[in-house]
Coordinates of C-alpha atoms and ligand atoms in Angstrom, one line a residue:
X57 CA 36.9 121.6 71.6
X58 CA 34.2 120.9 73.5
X59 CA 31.2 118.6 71.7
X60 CA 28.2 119.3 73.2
X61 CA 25.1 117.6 73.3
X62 CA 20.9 118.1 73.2
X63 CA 18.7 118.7 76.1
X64 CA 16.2 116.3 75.6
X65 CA 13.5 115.3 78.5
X66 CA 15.9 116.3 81.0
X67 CA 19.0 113.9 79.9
X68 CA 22.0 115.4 77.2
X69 CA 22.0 113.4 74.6
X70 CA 24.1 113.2 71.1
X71 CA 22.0 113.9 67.8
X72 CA 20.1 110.8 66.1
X73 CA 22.7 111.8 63.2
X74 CA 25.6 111.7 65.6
X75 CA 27.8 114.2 64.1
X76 CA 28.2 117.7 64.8
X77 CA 29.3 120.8 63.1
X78 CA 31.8 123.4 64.0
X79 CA 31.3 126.6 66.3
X80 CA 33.4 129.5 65.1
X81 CA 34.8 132.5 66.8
X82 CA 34.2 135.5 64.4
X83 CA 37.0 137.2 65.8
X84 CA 39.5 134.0 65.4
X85 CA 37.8 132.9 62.6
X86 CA 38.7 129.9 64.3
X87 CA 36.0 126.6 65.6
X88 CA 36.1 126.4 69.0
X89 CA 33.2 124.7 70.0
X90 CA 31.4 121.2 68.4
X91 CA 27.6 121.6 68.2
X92 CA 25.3 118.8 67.4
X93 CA 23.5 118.6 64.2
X94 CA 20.1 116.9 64.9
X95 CA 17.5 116.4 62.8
X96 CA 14.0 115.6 62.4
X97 CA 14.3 112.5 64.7
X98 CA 15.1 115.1 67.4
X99 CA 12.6 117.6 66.7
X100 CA 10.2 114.5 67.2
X101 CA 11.6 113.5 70.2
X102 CA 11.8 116.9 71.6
X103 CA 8.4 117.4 70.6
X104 CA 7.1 114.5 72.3
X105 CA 8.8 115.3 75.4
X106 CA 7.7 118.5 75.7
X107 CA 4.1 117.9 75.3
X108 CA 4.2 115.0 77.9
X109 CA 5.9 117.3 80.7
X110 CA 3.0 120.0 79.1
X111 CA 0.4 117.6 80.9
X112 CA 2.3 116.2 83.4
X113 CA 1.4 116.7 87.0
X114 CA 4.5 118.0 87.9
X115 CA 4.6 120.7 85.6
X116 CA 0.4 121.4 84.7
X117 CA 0.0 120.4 88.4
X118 CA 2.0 122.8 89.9
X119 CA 0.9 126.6 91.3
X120 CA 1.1 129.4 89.3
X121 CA 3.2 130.8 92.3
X122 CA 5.7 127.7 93.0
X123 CA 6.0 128.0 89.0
X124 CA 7.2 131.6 89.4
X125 CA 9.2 130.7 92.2
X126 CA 11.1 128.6 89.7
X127 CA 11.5 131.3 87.1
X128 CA 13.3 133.6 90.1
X129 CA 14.9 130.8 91.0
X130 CA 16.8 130.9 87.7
X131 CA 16.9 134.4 87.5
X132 CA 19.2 134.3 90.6
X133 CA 21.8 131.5 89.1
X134 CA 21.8 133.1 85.6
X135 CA 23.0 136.3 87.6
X136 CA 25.8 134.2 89.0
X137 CA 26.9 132.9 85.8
X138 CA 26.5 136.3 83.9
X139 CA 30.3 136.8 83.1
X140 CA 30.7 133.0 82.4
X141 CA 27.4 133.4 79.8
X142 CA 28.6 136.1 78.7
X143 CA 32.1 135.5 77.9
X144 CA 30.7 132.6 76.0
X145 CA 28.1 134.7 74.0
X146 CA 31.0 137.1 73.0
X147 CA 33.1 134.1 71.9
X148 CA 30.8 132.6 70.1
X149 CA 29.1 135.6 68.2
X150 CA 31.5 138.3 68.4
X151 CA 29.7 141.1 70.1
X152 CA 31.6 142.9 72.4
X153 CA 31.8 141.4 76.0
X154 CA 30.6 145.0 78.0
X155 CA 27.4 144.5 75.5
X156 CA 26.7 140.8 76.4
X157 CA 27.7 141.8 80.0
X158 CA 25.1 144.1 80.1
X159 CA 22.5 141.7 78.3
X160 CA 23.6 138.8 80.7
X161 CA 23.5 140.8 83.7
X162 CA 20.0 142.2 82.9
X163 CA 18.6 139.1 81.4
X164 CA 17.6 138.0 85.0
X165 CA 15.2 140.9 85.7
X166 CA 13.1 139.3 82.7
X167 CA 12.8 136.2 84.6
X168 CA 11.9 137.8 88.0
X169 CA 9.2 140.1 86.1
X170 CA 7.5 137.3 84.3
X171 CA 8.0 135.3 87.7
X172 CA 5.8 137.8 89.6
X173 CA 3.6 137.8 86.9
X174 CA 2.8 133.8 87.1
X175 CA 0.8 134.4 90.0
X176 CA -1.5 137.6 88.6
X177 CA -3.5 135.9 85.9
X178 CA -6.8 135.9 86.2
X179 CA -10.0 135.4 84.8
X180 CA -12.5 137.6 85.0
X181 CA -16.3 136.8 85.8
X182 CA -19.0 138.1 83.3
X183 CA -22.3 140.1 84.3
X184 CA -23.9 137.8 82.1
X185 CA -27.2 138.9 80.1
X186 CA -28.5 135.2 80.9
X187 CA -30.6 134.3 84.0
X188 CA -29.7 131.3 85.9
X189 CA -26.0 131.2 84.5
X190 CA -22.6 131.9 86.2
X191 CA -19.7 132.8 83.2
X192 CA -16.3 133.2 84.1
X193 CA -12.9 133.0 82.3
X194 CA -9.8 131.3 82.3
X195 CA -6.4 131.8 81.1
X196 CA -5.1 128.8 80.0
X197 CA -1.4 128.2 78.1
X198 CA -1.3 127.3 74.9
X199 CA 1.0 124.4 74.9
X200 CA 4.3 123.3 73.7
X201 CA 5.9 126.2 72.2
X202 CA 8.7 126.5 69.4
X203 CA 11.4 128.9 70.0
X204 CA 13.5 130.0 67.2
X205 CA 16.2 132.5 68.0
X206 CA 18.8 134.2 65.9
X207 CA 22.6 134.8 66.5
X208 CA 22.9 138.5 67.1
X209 CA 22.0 138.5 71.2
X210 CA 21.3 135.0 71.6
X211 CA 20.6 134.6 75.2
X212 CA 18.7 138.2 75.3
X213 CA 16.0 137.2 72.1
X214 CA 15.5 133.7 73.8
X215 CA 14.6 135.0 77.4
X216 CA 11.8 137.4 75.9
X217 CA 10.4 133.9 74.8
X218 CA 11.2 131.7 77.3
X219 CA 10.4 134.0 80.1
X220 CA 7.1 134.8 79.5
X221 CA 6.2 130.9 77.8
X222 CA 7.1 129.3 80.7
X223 CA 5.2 131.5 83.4
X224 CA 2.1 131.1 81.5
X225 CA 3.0 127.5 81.9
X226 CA 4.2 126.3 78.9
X227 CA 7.1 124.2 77.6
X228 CA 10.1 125.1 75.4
X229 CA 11.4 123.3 72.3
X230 CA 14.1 125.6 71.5
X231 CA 16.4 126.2 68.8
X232 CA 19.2 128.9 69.0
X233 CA 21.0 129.8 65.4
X234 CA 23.2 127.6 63.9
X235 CA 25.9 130.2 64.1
X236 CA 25.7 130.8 68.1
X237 CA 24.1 128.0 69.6
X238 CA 26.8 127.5 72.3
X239 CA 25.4 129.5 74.9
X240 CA 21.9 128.0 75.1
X241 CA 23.4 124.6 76.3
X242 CA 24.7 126.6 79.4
X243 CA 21.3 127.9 79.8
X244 CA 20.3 124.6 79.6
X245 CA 22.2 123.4 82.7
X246 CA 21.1 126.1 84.6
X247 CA 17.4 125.3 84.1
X248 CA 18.4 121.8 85.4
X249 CA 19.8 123.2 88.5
X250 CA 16.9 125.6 89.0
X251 CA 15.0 122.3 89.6
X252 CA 12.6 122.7 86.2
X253 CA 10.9 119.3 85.7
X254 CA 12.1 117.3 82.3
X255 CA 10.7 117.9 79.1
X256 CA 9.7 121.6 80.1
X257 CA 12.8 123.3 78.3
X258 CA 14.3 121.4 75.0
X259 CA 17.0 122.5 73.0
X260 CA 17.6 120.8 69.7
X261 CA 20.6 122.5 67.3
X262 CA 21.0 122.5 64.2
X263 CA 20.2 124.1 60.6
X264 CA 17.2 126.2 59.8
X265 CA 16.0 123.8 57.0
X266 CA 16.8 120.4 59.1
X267 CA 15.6 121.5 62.4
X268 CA 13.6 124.6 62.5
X269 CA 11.8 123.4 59.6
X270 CA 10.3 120.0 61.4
X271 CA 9.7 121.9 64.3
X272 CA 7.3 124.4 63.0
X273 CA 5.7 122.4 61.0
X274 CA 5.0 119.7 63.9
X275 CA 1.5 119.2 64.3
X276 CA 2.0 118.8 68.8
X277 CA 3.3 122.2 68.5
X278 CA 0.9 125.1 69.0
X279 CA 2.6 128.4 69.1
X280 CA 5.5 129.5 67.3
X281 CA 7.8 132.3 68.8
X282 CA 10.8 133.5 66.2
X283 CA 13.1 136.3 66.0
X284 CA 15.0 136.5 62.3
X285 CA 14.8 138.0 59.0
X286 CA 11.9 138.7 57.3
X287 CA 12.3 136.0 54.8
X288 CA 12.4 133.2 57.1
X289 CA 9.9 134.9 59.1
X290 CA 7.7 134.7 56.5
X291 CA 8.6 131.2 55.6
X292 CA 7.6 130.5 59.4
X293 CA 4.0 132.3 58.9
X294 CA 3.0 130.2 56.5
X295 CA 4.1 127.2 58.9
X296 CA 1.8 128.5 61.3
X297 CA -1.3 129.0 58.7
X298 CA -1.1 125.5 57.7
X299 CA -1.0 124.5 61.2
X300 CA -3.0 126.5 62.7
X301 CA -0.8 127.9 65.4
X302 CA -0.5 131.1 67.5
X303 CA 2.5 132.8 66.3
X304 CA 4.6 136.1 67.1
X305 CA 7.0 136.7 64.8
X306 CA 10.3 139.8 65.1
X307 CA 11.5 140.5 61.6
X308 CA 14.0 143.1 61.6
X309 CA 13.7 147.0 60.5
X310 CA 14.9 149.5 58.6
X311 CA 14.4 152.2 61.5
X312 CA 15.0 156.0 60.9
X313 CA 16.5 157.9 63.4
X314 CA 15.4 161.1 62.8
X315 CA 17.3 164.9 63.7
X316 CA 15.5 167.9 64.0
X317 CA 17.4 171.2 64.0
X318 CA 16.1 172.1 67.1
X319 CA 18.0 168.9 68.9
X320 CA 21.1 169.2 71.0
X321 CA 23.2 168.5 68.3
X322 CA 26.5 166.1 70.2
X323 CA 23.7 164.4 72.3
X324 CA 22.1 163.3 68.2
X325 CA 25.2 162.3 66.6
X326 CA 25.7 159.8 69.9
X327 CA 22.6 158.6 69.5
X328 CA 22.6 158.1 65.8
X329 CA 26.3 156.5 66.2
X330 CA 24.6 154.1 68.7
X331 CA 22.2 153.7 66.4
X332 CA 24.4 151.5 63.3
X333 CA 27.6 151.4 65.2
X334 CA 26.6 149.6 68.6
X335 CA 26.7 145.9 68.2
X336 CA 28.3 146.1 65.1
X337 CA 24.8 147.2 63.0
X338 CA 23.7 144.0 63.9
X339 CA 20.2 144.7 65.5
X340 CA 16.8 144.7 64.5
X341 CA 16.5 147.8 65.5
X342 CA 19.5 149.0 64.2
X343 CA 18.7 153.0 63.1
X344 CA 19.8 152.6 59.5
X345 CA 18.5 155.4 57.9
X346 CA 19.7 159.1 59.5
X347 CA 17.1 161.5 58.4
X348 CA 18.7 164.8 58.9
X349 CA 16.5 168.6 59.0
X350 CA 18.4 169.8 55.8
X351 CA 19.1 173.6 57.5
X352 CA 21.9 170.9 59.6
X353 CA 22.3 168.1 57.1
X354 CA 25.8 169.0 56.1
X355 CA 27.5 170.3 59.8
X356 CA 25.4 167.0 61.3
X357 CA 27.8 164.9 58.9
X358 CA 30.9 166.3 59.8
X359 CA 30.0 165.8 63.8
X360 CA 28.9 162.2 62.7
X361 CA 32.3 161.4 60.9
X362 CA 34.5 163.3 63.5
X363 CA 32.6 161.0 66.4
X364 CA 32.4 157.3 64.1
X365 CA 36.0 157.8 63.1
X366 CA 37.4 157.0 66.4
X367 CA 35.2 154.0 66.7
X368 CA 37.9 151.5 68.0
X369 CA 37.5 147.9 66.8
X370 CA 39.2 144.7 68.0
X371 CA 39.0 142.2 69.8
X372 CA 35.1 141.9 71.0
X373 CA 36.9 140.2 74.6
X374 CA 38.7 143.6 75.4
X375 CA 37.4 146.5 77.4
X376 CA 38.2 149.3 74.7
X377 CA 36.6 147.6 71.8
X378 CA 33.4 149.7 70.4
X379 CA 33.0 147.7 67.4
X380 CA 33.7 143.6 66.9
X381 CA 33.6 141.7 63.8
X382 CA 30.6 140.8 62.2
X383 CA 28.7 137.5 63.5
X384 CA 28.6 135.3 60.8
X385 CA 31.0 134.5 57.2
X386 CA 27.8 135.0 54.9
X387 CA 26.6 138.0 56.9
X388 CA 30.1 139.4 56.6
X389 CA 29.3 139.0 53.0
X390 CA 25.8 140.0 52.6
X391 CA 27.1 143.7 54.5
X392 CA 30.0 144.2 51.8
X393 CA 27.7 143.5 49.0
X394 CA 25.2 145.8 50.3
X395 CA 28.3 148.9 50.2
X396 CA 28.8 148.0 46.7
X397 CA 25.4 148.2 45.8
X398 CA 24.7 151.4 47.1
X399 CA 28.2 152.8 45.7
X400 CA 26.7 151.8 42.3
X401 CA 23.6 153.2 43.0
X402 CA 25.4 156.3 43.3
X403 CA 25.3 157.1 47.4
X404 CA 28.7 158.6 48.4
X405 CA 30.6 157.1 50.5
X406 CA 32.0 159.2 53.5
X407 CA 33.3 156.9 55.7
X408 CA 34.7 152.9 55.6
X409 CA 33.1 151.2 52.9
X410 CA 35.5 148.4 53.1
X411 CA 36.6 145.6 54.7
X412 CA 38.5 146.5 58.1
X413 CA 42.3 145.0 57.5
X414 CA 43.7 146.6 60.5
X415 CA 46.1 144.7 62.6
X416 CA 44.1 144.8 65.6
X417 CA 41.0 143.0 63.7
X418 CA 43.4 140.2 62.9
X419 CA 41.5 137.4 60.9
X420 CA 37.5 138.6 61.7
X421 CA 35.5 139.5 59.7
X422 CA 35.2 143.3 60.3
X423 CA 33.9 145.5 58.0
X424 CA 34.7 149.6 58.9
X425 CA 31.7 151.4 60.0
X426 CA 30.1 153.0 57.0
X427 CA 28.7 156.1 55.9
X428 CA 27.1 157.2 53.2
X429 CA 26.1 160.4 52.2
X430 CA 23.5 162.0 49.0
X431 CA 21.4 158.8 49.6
X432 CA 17.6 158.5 47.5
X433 CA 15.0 157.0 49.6
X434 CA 14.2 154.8 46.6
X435 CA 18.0 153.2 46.9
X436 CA 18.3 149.9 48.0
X437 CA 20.4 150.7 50.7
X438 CA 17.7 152.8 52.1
X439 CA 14.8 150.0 52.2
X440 CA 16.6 146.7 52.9
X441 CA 18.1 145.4 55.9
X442 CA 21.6 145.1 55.9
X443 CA 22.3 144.2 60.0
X444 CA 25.8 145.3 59.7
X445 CA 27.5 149.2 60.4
X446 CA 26.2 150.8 57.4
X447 CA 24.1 154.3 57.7
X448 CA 22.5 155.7 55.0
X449 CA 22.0 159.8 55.4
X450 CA 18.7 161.1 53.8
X451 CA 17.8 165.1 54.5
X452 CA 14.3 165.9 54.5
X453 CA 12.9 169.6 54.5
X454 CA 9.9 169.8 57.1
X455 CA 8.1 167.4 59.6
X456 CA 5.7 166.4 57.0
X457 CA 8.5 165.1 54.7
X458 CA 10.0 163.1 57.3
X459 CA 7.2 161.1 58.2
X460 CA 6.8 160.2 54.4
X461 CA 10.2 159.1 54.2
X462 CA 10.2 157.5 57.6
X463 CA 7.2 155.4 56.8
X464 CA 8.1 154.8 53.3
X465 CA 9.1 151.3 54.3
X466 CA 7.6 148.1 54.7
X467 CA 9.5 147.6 57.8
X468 CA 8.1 149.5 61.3
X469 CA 9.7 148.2 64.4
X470 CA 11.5 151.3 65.8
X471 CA 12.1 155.0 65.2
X472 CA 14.1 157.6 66.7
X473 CA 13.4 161.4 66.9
X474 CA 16.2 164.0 68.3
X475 CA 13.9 167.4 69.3
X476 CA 13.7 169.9 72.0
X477 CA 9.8 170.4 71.2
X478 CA 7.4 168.7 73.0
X479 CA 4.7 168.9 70.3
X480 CA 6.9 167.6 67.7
X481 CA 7.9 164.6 70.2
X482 CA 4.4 163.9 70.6
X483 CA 3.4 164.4 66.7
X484 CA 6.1 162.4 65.4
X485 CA 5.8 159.8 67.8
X486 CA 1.9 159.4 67.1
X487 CA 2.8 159.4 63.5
X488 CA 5.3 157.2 62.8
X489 CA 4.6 154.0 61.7
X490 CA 6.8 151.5 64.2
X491 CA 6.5 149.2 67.3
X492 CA 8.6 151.2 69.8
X493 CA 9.7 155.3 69.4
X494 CA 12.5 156.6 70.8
X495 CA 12.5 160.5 71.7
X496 CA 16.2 162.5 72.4
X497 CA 17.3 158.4 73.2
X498 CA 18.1 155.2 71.2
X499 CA 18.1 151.3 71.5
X500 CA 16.4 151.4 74.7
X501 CA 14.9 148.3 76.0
X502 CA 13.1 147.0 78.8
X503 CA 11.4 144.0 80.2
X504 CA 8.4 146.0 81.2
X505 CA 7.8 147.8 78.2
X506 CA 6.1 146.1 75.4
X507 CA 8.6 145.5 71.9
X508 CA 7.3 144.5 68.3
X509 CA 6.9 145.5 64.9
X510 CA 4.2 147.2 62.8
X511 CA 4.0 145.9 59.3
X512 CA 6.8 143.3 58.0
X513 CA 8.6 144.1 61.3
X514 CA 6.7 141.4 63.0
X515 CA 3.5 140.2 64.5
X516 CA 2.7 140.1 68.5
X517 CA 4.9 141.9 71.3
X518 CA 7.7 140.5 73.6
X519 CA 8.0 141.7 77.3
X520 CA 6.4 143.9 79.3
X521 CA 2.4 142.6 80.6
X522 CA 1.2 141.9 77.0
X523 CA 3.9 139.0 76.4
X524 CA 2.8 136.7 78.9
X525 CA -1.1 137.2 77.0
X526 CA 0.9 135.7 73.6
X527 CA 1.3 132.3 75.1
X528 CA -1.9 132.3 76.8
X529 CA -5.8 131.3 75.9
X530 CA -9.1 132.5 77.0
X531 CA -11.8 129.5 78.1
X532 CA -15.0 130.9 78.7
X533 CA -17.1 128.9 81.4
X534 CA -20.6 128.9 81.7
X535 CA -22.7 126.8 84.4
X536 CA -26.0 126.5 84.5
X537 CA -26.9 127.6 88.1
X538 CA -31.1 127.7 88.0
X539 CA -31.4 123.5 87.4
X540 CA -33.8 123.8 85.3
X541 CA -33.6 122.7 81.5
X542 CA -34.5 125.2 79.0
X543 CA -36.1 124.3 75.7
X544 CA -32.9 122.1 74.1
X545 CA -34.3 123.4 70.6
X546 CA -33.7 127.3 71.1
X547 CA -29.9 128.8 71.9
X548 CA -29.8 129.8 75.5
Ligands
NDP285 P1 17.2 133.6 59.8 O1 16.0 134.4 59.8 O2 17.5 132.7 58.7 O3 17.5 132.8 61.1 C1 16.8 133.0 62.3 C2 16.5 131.6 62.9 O4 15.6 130.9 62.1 C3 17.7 130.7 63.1 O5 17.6 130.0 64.3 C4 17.6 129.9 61.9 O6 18.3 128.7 62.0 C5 16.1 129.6 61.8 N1 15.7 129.1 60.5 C6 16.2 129.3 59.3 N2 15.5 128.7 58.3 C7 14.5 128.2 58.9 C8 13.3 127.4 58.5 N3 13.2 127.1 57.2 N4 12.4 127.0 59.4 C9 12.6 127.3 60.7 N5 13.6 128.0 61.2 C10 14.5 128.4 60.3 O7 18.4 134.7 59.9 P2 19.8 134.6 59.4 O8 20.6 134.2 60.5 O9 20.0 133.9 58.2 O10 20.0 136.1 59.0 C11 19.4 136.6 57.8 C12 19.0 138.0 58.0 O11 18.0 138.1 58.9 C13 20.1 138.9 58.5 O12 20.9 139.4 57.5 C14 19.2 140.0 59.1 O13 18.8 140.9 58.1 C15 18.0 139.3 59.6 N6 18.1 139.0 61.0 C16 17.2 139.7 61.8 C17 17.3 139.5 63.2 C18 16.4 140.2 64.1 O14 16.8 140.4 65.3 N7 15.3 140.6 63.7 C19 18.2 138.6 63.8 C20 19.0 137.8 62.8 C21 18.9 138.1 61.5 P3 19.8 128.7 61.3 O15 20.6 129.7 62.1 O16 20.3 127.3 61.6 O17 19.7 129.0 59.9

């Protein structure tokens, strides 16, 4: 097994603790990888490194343009390693290889856009109401950043951080999850190659409580850029009030995916099946809640349960699989607990509901995709987050009750809404309460189009033109161009 090491000011370096935990394959169930354990000496370290390279020439002194350079730079050698990466992220977190291919062969469009977009900030000058002045502004970044980045599409959540931090002109401390950290050290090496300068891109692994913890809460670090569950995310908030410190934050959902009976009906049960079932349920934006136009509630389910039924699972590495094993040994837990809690709560259960024991899922952790039917918006099952392949089914009678059940959630990242009328597009999609909307489509995602959550979905927005503003800060600058000294007792 390999025993990797922490990028640390440019050199890989063992953990100030020097011992190291293991990797494990979901699918296996086996370790196949040793990942350093580091610790708050590291996050120091780290820390320090990355603020020095912050205000070193070669980094703070280079152009916006050769900086963007850079970024496209490693855009083009992640797109040569894209099956390597992603034959690593699938080993290492389960999800199928074609999903990781696609991430990995997309992920270098994020690092062209936000290279082109080095070079187009700009100030602006003020008309300023004051005679004999000149006022202009800068956009300036905001300094070392801390990214913390969960295990479901490792690579994918850390680019729509690191892509837009670093061509504002930032640097990196960053810390994948525990549970899929393997991947970000072949990031690493390819940040190397691209010719980044040291200190600009750290990556310290470890636990949540050893490593993220010291890292958010160091004072040298002013923004912090996190993707996880609420929980954590809000534990990370209050990191960033005592600090001070810019912060975006993307918490997770409880999305509804919502079927009129005006929709094309096969082209709404694929969409809701790629709603819970792609990636194993394990997205924030996983659409967990099927709101269903009663008049089509009950021939909906039976189109639903013909299509999930043949869901094939398996090994994540092979072509056919549609659903892998879930990521993580506690996750795998936290998902069965969940179908026992709403088969208490009285939801029926149409579909799975168990653990998967079928040959071909070996010794994962697989759970059978789920269904459950006759579920109460006020059941668990239909407010908290499971991230695993668990739908909930909820009718609702008219457009005004599915917008109350919709928003009756303190989640609001994403919504989906199957119609074939324009004005109901437009009305439920001006209605909802949630960071992207998806109309007659599902888990679409770009690096041009702006992604974040409304309410305890998250604060701030990833990609698109208003991500690079989240790791930037305005200077206003005012010079005096009459020369001659007002009263110094009266505000200019
Ligand atoms: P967490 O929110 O705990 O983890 C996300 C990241 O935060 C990981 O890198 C984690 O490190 C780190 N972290 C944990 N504790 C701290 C801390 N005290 N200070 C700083 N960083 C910390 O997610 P989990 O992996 O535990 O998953 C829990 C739930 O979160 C899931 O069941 C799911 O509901 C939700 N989730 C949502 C995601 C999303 O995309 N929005 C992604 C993943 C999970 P470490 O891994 O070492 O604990």
């Amino acid at each position: 097994m390999q025993k990797h090491k922490l990028l640390i000011n440019g050199a890989w370096v063992d953990p100030s603790t020097h011992a190291w935990f293991e990797s494990v394959n979901p699918f296996t169930a086996q370790p196949w990888a040793m990942v350093p354990r580091a610790a708050k000496e590291d996050v120091d370290k780290a820390v320090a490194a990355a603020k020095a390279a912050f205000y070193s020439p070669a980094w703070r002194g280079m152009t916006a343009s050769a900086r963007g350079a850079l970024l496209v730079k490693f855009a083009d050698l992640v797109a040569q390693e894209a099956e390597r990466l992603a034959t690593i992220e699938s080993t290492d977190n389960g999800k199928l290889l074609a999903e990781m291919r696609g991430q990995l062969n997309y992920i270098p469009q994020w690092f062209r856009y936000y290279g082109g977009l080095a070079d187009k900030i700009e100030g602006r000058v003020i008309p300023i109401d004051k005679p004999g002045v000149f006022n202009f502004t800068r956009e300036e970044p905001v300094g070392v950043v801390a990214a913390i980045t969960p295990w479901n599409s490792p690579l994918m959540l850390a680019t729509w951080k690191l892509a837009p931090a670093l061509a504002a002109g930032c640097t990196i401390v960053w810390k994948p999850s525990e549970y899929s950290s393997v991947s970000a050290f072949a990031f690493g090496e390819l940040f190397e190659k691209a010719g980044f300068p040291p200190g600009v891109v750290n990556i310290i692994t470890g636990f949540g409580n050893e490593v993220g913890g010291p890292l958010i809460d160091h004072p040298d670090v002013a923004k912090i850029a996190f993707t996880g569950g609420d929980k954590t995310g809000e534990h990370v908030y209050q990191a960033a009030a005592r600090g001070i410190k810019h912060v975006t934050l993307e918490l997770g959902g409880k999305s509804a995916n919502i079927v009129f009976d005006d929709a094309t009906m096969d082209e709404a049960v694929k969409g809701v099946v790629s709603g819970i079932f792609a990636a194993t349920g394990q997205t924030c934006i996983a659409g967990s809640r099927a709101l269903i136009h009663r008049p089509i509630h009950d021939q909906f389910v039976e189109k639903l349960l013909t299509l999930a039924k043949t869901a094939k699972m398996g090994n994540p590495l092979e072509a056919a699989t549609q659903v892998g094993p879930v990521t993580t040994r506690p996750q795998y837990e936290k998902v069965l607990d969940y179908i026992r809690i709403a088969k208490d709560e009285g939801a029926v259960c149409r579909l799975g509901g168990n653990p998967a024991t079928r040959p071909e899922c070996g010794a994962g952790w697989f759970v059978e995709p789920t269904i459950f039917t006759g579920v109460n918006p006020a059941m668990r099952i239909a407010n908290e987050e499971v991230f695993g392949p668990v739908l909930s089914m909820i009718p609702f009678d008219d457009e005004e009750d599915a917008i109350r059940i919709a928003n009756d959630t303190v989640f609001g990242l994403a919504a989906g809404v199957w119609t074939q009328s324009i004005r109901r597009a437009l009305t439920m999609s001006e209605r909802l309460e949630a960071g992207t909307v998806w109309v007659n489509t599902y888990r679409a995602v770009s690096y041009m189009s702006p992604f974040g959550g409304y309410k305890r979905s998250g604060i701030g927005r990833e990609n698109g033109a208003e991500a690079i503003y989240e790791y930037l800060q305005t200077k206003s600058v005012w010079i005096d161009i009459a020369g001659n000294a007002p009263n110094p007792f009266v505000m200019r």
